[in-house]
Amino acid sequence: MVLLSFKVKTVPSCSIFTIKSNIYMNIASPITSQEIEFAPETIFIEESVSDHPLTLDTIRRFPNTPIQRNITYSDAVQMIQKNSSDVFGMGKRKLFLTRFKGSFLKKCPGISPGMVCCNYYVVNLLKNCTYDCSYCFLQDFLHNNPLLVAYVNIEDLISELDQVFRTYPERTFRVGTGELTDSLALDTVIPYSQQLIPFFNKQKNAVLELKTKSNRVENLLRQDSANNVIVSWSLNPQIVISREEKGTPSLKQRLEAAHLCANKGYKIGIHLDPIIIFQDWEKHYYELINSIFKVLSPAQIEWVSLGSFRYRNSLKKIIKERHKNNQLFTGEHVVSKDGKHRYLRPLRNQAYEKIRNFLKKISTDLNVYICMETKEVWEGVTGKMPRSDKKLDKFFDL
Ligand code: SF4
């Protein structure tokens, strides 16, 4: 597979900027303190965005939060390094507002040697996450860049996407915002969705995926249209959520949010990822699947993706330091071709097969795919490669 990079000039458009300013005026006012769960301990503002409407909108929401203006990223990181032994944990609570320079749109970097990837495009408006899952790869990936970063120049993103979608009308773009963050955890703090959704509603060849563990769907429910937008939930049995997904809404809260979005007309995706194998895992995943279909019908679900727990060696050390009570390393793991450790292949195959069978018993029409796995596992579990399945082909379309 070939990594595709778009060299698109990101010229801020005056007209987009003017319209956007009005949108900000609308969205700043109705948020109540109850709706905002996350409040940053400090807001750092880089000089180039000090007057940006989204910066002004964000600081207006937090009148009591200390603000450090005209500060560089490295100076902000140095400040928190002096004051904490858990710099990554503290970085999640400090919001750094800045401008993204360069092209936002890139091919999902999940493509790695020997792996079949749920191939799509990503854009990063946020870096890091307010939640603190024990298995989160960001702990390793952002080890030296721990701040919660928000790129406020969303007008540049929309201008870039518009140009790319027009340049390649024959392609279908599936674009996700949840590669380096949770797509919705901060949506009542920095409501990117209010600009992304109306833009994607109008596209003929593009779909937006908002991937989340949150229940912050207020802004989604206020939209006029759900066209071309998939909201996908990462789910695990409640026992795993309680133990390994700190700060995240419960399974019940996530499913309620999914139910509301489905009724609003959004397409729903389900990620059972990472699947964690522990004592009685089958029973817990069986119950999880039953809970999903108590609130959603198979027809409302666009796909279910499965992925097993995986990690690099460098992440294991961090997990053990930061999450003393985790139960991720109880079984045996082996290194795969991409350098990541996974459960032994027969164990992974068994977990995928069981869960896939639970799902297919609910409805044979469900699209179930396996993310970030070897060809051998794909073929072992499904009997075929994704390109030979017409239903799945659209997800793997290059
Ligand atoms: S929700 Fe996702 S991005 Fe956030 S901490 Fe958990 S795994 Fe990481």
XYZ file of N, CA, C and O in Angstrom, residues 260-385:
504
model
N -29.322 8.125 21.048
C -29.811 9.463 20.665
C -29.301 9.837 19.264
O -30.050 10.381 18.435
N -28.042 9.555 19.009
C -27.469 9.910 17.699
C -28.100 9.078 16.581
O -28.371 9.593 15.491
N -28.337 7.789 16.854
C -28.966 6.936 15.843
C -30.362 7.454 15.514
O -30.767 7.537 14.350
N -31.095 7.843 16.544
C -32.453 8.368 16.319
C -32.436 9.696 15.575
O -33.393 10.045 14.888
N -31.350 10.429 15.734
C -31.210 11.704 15.021
C -30.863 11.457 13.542
O -30.894 12.352 12.720
N -30.485 10.219 13.232
C -30.193 9.882 11.834
C -28.726 9.674 11.529
O -28.349 9.405 10.383
N -27.865 9.798 12.565
C -26.443 9.530 12.311
C -26.235 8.037 12.103
O -26.887 7.213 12.757
N -25.323 7.712 11.218
C -24.907 6.316 11.097
C -23.994 6.018 12.286
O -23.235 6.887 12.728
N -24.074 4.807 12.784
C -23.321 4.455 13.989
C -22.290 3.379 13.664
O -22.585 2.403 12.972
N -21.083 3.574 14.165
C -20.041 2.540 14.075
C -19.721 2.055 15.478
O -19.889 2.792 16.448
N -19.318 0.816 15.579
C -18.940 0.259 16.883
C -17.524 -0.301 16.767
O -17.232 -1.090 15.865
N -16.664 0.141 17.660
C -15.301 -0.411 17.719
C -15.190 -1.238 18.999
O -15.275 -0.678 20.094
N -15.077 -2.534 18.869
C -14.760 -3.369 20.036
C -13.247 -3.515 20.028
O -12.682 -4.467 19.474
N -12.605 -2.519 20.582
C -11.155 -2.389 20.429
C -10.623 -1.449 21.513
O -11.120 -0.319 21.595
N -9.690 -1.857 22.343
C -9.010 -3.144 22.303
C -9.799 -4.212 23.061
O -10.267 -3.970 24.175
N -9.896 -5.363 22.426
C -10.475 -6.524 23.128
C -9.430 -6.988 24.140
O -8.258 -7.186 23.788
N -9.851 -7.104 25.387
C -8.936 -7.539 26.449
C -9.371 -8.942 26.877
O -10.552 -9.171 27.156
N -8.409 -9.836 26.907
C -8.735 -11.210 27.293
C -8.411 -11.400 28.774
O -7.287 -11.144 29.205
N -9.413 -11.760 29.523
C -9.242 -11.974 30.964
C -10.206 -13.090 31.368
O -10.943 -13.614 30.521
N -10.205 -13.419 32.642
C -11.067 -14.512 33.094
C -12.535 -14.175 32.770
O -12.983 -13.054 33.019
N -13.245 -15.098 32.188
C -14.662 -14.908 31.833
C -14.894 -13.841 30.762
O -15.960 -13.234 30.690
N -13.880 -13.573 29.942
C -14.041 -12.523 28.929
C -15.209 -12.823 27.984
O -15.921 -11.908 27.559
N -15.411 -14.123 27.692
C -16.474 -14.464 26.730
C -17.833 -13.997 27.232
O -18.622 -13.410 26.499
N -18.070 -14.285 28.515
C -19.355 -13.900 29.130
C -19.519 -12.381 29.083
O -20.577 -11.865 28.710
N -18.459 -11.649 29.407
C -18.558 -10.183 29.449
C -18.762 -9.590 28.047
O -19.524 -8.637 27.876
N -18.088 -10.152 27.053
C -18.277 -9.620 25.688
C -19.655 -10.016 25.134
O -20.268 -9.254 24.381
N -20.123 -11.191 25.539
C -21.471 -11.604 25.123
C -22.514 -10.631 25.684
O -23.404 -10.154 24.972
N -22.348 -10.288 26.981
C -23.278 -9.334 27.604
C -23.164 -7.945 26.963
O -24.157 -7.260 26.765
N -21.942 -7.565 26.654
C -21.737 -6.262 25.998
C -22.515 -6.206 24.684
O -23.228 -5.233 24.401
N -22.389 -7.264 23.900
C -23.065 -7.267 22.593
C -24.586 -7.230 22.764
O -25.287 -6.511 22.055
N -25.064 -7.960 23.758
C -26.513 -7.890 24.011
C -26.943 -6.490 24.426
O -28.007 -6.015 24.016
N -26.121 -5.809 25.243
C -26.479 -4.428 25.659
C -26.531 -3.504 24.452
O -27.387 -2.621 24.385
N -25.619 -3.685 23.532
C -25.601 -2.809 22.345
C -26.930 -2.924 21.595
O -27.549 -1.919 21.226
N -27.385 -4.182 21.421
C -28.574 -4.368 20.581
C -29.886 -4.181 21.351
O -30.964 -4.305 20.762
N -29.767 -3.845 22.627
C -30.976 -3.397 23.341
C -31.298 -1.958 22.962
O -32.437 -1.517 23.075
N -30.286 -1.189 22.552
C -30.548 0.233 22.243
C -30.368 0.564 20.764
O -30.793 1.621 20.308
N -29.719 -0.316 20.027
C -29.507 -0.041 18.594
C -29.992 -1.237 17.781
O -29.823 -2.384 18.214
N -30.549 -0.964 16.624
C -30.919 -2.080 15.752
C -29.755 -2.333 14.786
O -28.986 -1.410 14.484
N -29.613 -3.569 14.302
C -28.514 -3.855 13.359
C -28.517 -2.897 12.172
O -27.456 -2.506 11.683
N -29.697 -2.481 11.737
C -29.765 -1.600 10.563
C -29.172 -0.220 10.846
O -28.781 0.497 9.921
N -29.106 0.148 12.128
C -28.534 1.470 12.461
C -27.011 1.429 12.540
O -26.373 2.456 12.675
N -26.444 0.231 12.467
C -24.996 0.093 12.662
C -24.307 -0.110 11.312
O -24.590 -1.066 10.588
N -23.426 0.804 11.012
C -22.724 0.775 9.735
C -21.684 -0.346 9.699
O -21.530 -1.029 8.722
N -20.951 -0.486 10.801
C -19.965 -1.562 10.902
C -19.628 -1.817 12.358
O -19.872 -0.978 13.220
N -19.057 -2.987 12.605
C -18.448 -3.278 13.905
C -17.009 -3.667 13.624
O -16.753 -4.565 12.807
N -16.066 -2.985 14.249
C -14.666 -3.370 14.043
C -14.139 -4.051 15.300
O -14.545 -3.715 16.416
N -13.268 -5.008 15.094
C -12.670 -5.748 16.203
C -11.158 -5.556 16.172
O -10.542 -5.598 15.100
N -10.577 -5.339 17.327
C -9.114 -5.238 17.406
C -8.676 -5.709 18.776
O -9.338 -5.426 19.769
N -7.579 -6.440 18.812
C -7.147 -6.948 20.133
C -6.106 -6.002 20.732
O -5.485 -5.201 20.028
N -5.920 -6.101 22.037
C -4.934 -5.276 22.739
C -3.551 -5.471 22.108
O -3.126 -6.582 21.833
N -2.876 -4.370 21.845
C -1.550 -4.413 21.235
C -0.711 -3.275 21.789
O -1.238 -2.236 22.171
N 0.570 -3.453 21.810
C 1.414 -2.410 22.410
C 2.861 -2.601 21.982
O 3.278 -3.704 21.624
N 3.592 -1.504 22.015
C 5.043 -1.579 21.827
C 5.690 -1.752 23.194
O 5.122 -1.359 24.205
N 6.904 -2.270 23.192
C 7.610 -2.484 24.462
C 7.731 -1.207 25.278
O 7.574 -1.206 26.486
N 8.004 -0.100 24.565
C 8.179 1.182 25.265
C 6.888 1.581 25.992
O 6.934 2.208 27.049
N 5.734 1.207 25.443
C 4.457 1.549 26.088
C 4.250 0.710 27.352
O 3.730 1.199 28.355
N 4.672 -0.537 27.299
C 4.452 -1.432 28.451
C 5.053 -0.830 29.731
O 4.422 -0.817 30.784
N 6.266 -0.303 29.600
C 6.944 0.288 30.764
C 6.118 1.464 31.315
O 5.914 1.586 32.517
N 5.622 2.295 30.412
C 4.851 3.472 30.836
C 3.550 3.036 31.512
O 3.148 3.565 32.537
N 2.881 2.043 30.920
C 1.613 1.558 31.505
C 1.856 1.071 32.931
O 1.116 1.395 33.851
N 2.933 0.315 33.104
C 3.196 -0.239 34.444
C 3.499 0.868 35.444
O 3.151 0.760 36.614
N 4.127 1.937 34.987
C 4.420 3.057 35.891
C 3.178 3.887 36.203
O 2.949 4.275 37.336
N 2.359 4.141 35.203
C 1.241 5.091 35.360
C -0.061 4.420 35.833
O -0.930 5.083 36.359
N -0.210 3.128 35.583
C -1.486 2.458 35.914
C -1.183 1.176 36.692
O -1.178 0.078 36.139
N -0.940 1.376 37.957
C -0.455 0.256 38.790
C -1.447 -0.910 38.842
O -1.048 -2.052 38.961
N -2.740 -0.638 38.755
C -3.729 -1.713 38.914
C -4.227 -2.294 37.592
O -5.220 -2.996 37.570
N -3.540 -1.982 36.507
C -4.018 -2.503 35.221
C -3.917 -4.021 35.207
O -3.076 -4.595 35.902
N -4.759 -4.621 34.372
C -4.674 -6.084 34.243
C -4.509 -6.455 32.780
O -5.190 -7.322 32.244
N -3.606 -5.745 32.135
C -3.431 -5.940 30.692
C -2.419 -7.034 30.364
O -2.429 -7.577 29.269
N -1.537 -7.308 31.286
C -0.411 -8.174 30.934
C -0.490 -9.542 31.608
O 0.529 -10.160 31.890
N -1.720 -9.994 31.853
C -1.867 -11.260 32.560
C -1.596 -12.465 31.646
O -1.134 -13.491 32.104
N -1.864 -12.320 30.341
C -1.648 -13.439 29.417
C -0.296 -13.333 28.721
O 0.499 -12.434 28.986
N -0.066 -14.286 27.811
C 1.192 -14.270 27.064
C 1.027 -13.455 25.787
O -0.012 -13.523 25.123
N 2.056 -12.686 25.437
C 1.998 -11.863 24.230
C 3.215 -12.148 23.357
O 4.276 -12.483 23.865
N 3.035 -11.981 22.050
C 4.167 -12.175 21.131
C 4.285 -10.961 20.205
O 3.310 -10.250 19.969
N 5.498 -10.789 19.671
C 5.725 -9.657 18.762
C 5.220 -10.008 17.370
O 5.498 -11.085 16.849
N 4.470 -9.091 16.769
C 4.017 -9.277 15.387
C 4.988 -8.586 14.424
O 5.939 -7.930 14.866
N 4.671 -8.707 13.123
C 5.576 -8.156 12.112
C 5.749 -6.642 12.238
O 6.742 -6.085 11.807
N 4.752 -5.974 12.789
C 4.843 -4.513 12.906
C 5.535 -4.068 14.195
O 5.542 -2.881 14.520
N 6.113 -5.017 14.922
C 6.851 -4.656 16.140
C 5.964 -4.516 17.370
O 6.458 -4.231 18.462
N 4.657 -4.722 17.200
C 3.773 -4.610 18.359
C 3.517 -5.984 18.977
O 3.455 -6.983 18.270
N 3.347 -5.974 20.281
C 3.035 -7.217 20.983
C 1.529 -7.432 20.973
O 0.760 -6.489 21.150
N 1.134 -8.688 20.769
C -0.286 -9.060 20.780
C -0.464 -10.392 21.498
O 0.514 -11.111 21.706
N -1.713 -10.732 21.829
C -1.983 -12.076 22.331
C -1.536 -13.082 21.270
O -1.497 -12.763 20.067
N -1.234 -14.309 21.704
C -0.848 -15.353 20.751
C -1.925 -15.495 19.675
O -3.113 -15.331 19.969
N -1.482 -15.808 18.461
C -2.440 -15.795 17.344
C -3.664 -16.711 17.554
O -4.798 -16.295 17.288
N -3.479 -17.961 18.072
C -4.687 -18.796 18.282
C -5.680 -18.146 19.250
O -6.892 -18.254 19.075
N -5.135 -17.440 20.248
C -6.004 -16.778 21.222
C -6.758 -15.612 20.578
O -7.957 -15.413 20.799
N -6.027 -14.849 19.753
C -6.687 -13.740 19.041
C -7.758 -14.277 18.101
O -8.880 -13.787 18.046
N -7.384 -15.317 17.359
C -8.355 -15.921 16.424
C -9.608 -16.365 17.157
O -10.728 -16.130 16.712
N -9.383 -16.989 18.313
C -10.524 -17.505 19.080
C -11.415 -16.345 19.539
O -12.645 -16.408 19.430
N -10.782 -15.267 20.038
C -11.564 -14.119 20.515
C -12.342 -13.497 19.361
O -13.545 -13.210 19.474
N -11.684 -13.289 18.218
C -12.373 -12.687 17.070
C -13.530 -13.573 16.603
O -14.625 -13.101 16.307
N -13.249 -14.882 16.548
C -14.290 -15.803 16.050
C -15.519 -15.802 16.952
O -16.652 -15.709 16.496
N -15.238 -15.883 18.272
C -16.360 -15.906 19.237
C -17.185 -14.634 19.114
O -18.413 -14.673 19.014
N -16.492 -13.502 19.140
C -17.214 -12.224 19.144
C -17.932 -12.028 17.810
O -19.073 -11.569 17.759
N -17.276 -12.411 16.738
C -17.912 -12.300 15.418
C -19.168 -13.183 15.357
O -20.204 -12.790 14.836
N -19.055 -14.367 15.929
C -20.223 -15.255 15.937
C -21.365 -14.691 16.785
O -22.528 -14.770 16.393
N -21.020 -14.101 17.957
C -22.069 -13.461 18.771
C -22.793 -12.417 17.924
O -24.015 -12.319 17.926
N -22.006 -11.636 17.184
C -22.579 -10.541 16.386
C -23.421 -11.089 15.233
O -24.529 -10.620 14.961
N -22.878 -12.104 14.556
C -23.587 -12.641 13.385
C -24.877 -13.361 13.786
O -25.796 -13.480 12.982
N -24.905 -13.840 15.048
C -26.161 -14.454 15.529
C -27.237 -13.386 15.689
O -28.427 -13.656 15.515
N -26.831 -12.183 16.035
C -27.801 -11.077 16.145
C -28.316 -10.737 14.758
O -29.511 -10.591 14.534
N -27.371 -10.592 13.807
C -27.782 -10.328 12.426
C -26.653 -10.693 11.470
O -25.519 -10.220 11.639
N -26.975 -11.496 10.481
C -25.947 -11.862 9.496
C -25.600 -10.670 8.599
O -24.601 -10.689 7.891
N -26.419 -9.639 8.641
C -26.160 -8.469 7.796
C -25.122 -7.521 8.382
O -24.699 -6.578 7.718
N -24.740 -7.742 9.640
C -23.772 -6.813 10.241
C -22.427 -6.887 9.517
O -21.937 -7.980 9.214
N -21.840 -5.728 9.246
C -20.492 -5.697 8.668
C -19.480 -5.743 9.800
O -19.356 -4.789 10.566
N -18.772 -6.845 9.901
C -17.793 -6.995 10.976
C -16.414 -7.041 10.338
O -16.181 -7.833 9.430
N -15.521 -6.167 10.773
C -14.161 -6.254 10.225
C -13.128 -6.190 11.332
O -13.418 -5.804 12.456
N -11.944 -6.595 10.981
C -10.878 -6.715 11.970
C -9.832 -5.661 11.651
O -9.373 -5.558 10.516
N -9.479 -4.895 12.656
C -8.581 -3.765 12.417
C -7.175 -4.089 12.904
O -6.999 -4.711 13.945
N -6.195 -3.623 12.127
C -4.784 -3.762 12.517
C -4.407 -5.213 12.808
O -3.861 -5.538 13.847
N -4.730 -6.078 11.848
C -4.382 -7.474 12.039
C -3.645 -8.023 10.817
O -3.650 -7.423 9.750
N -3.014 -9.157 10.995
C -2.277 -9.784 9.900
C -3.255 -10.425 8.909
O -4.397 -10.734 9.246
N -2.757 -10.639 7.686
C -3.573 -11.313 6.668
C -4.007 -12.694 7.161
O -5.105 -13.142 6.909
N -3.081 -13.360 7.884
C -3.380 -14.718 8.350
C -4.591 -14.708 9.299
O -5.462 -15.566 9.224
N -4.635 -13.711 10.186
C -5.764 -13.644 11.120
C -7.046 -13.311 10.360
O -8.096 -13.918 10.582
N -6.966 -12.361 9.431
C -8.146 -12.025 8.617
C -8.712 -13.274 7.953
O -9.898 -13.562 8.029
N -7.796 -14.003 7.304
C -8.264 -15.182 6.563
C -8.757 -16.264 7.512
O -9.755 -16.930 7.251
N -8.057 -16.404 8.663
C -8.442 -17.429 9.638
C -9.836 -17.177 10.199
O -10.611 -18.104 10.387
N -10.147 -15.928 10.466
C -11.418 -15.610 11.125
C -12.557 -15.470 10.122
O -13.646 -15.991 10.321
N -12.296 -14.762 9.036
C -13.399 -14.472 8.122
C -13.369 -15.371 6.889
O -14.328 -15.390 6.120
N -12.266 -16.076 6.677
C -12.160 -16.944 5.501
C -11.823 -16.182 4.236
O -11.815 -16.744 3.152
N -11.583 -14.891 4.352
C -11.273 -14.114 3.149
C -10.525 -12.846 3.524
O -10.494 -12.437 4.692
N -9.959 -12.206 2.517
C -9.343 -10.907 2.717
C -10.405 -9.838 2.473
O -11.363 -10.068 1.747
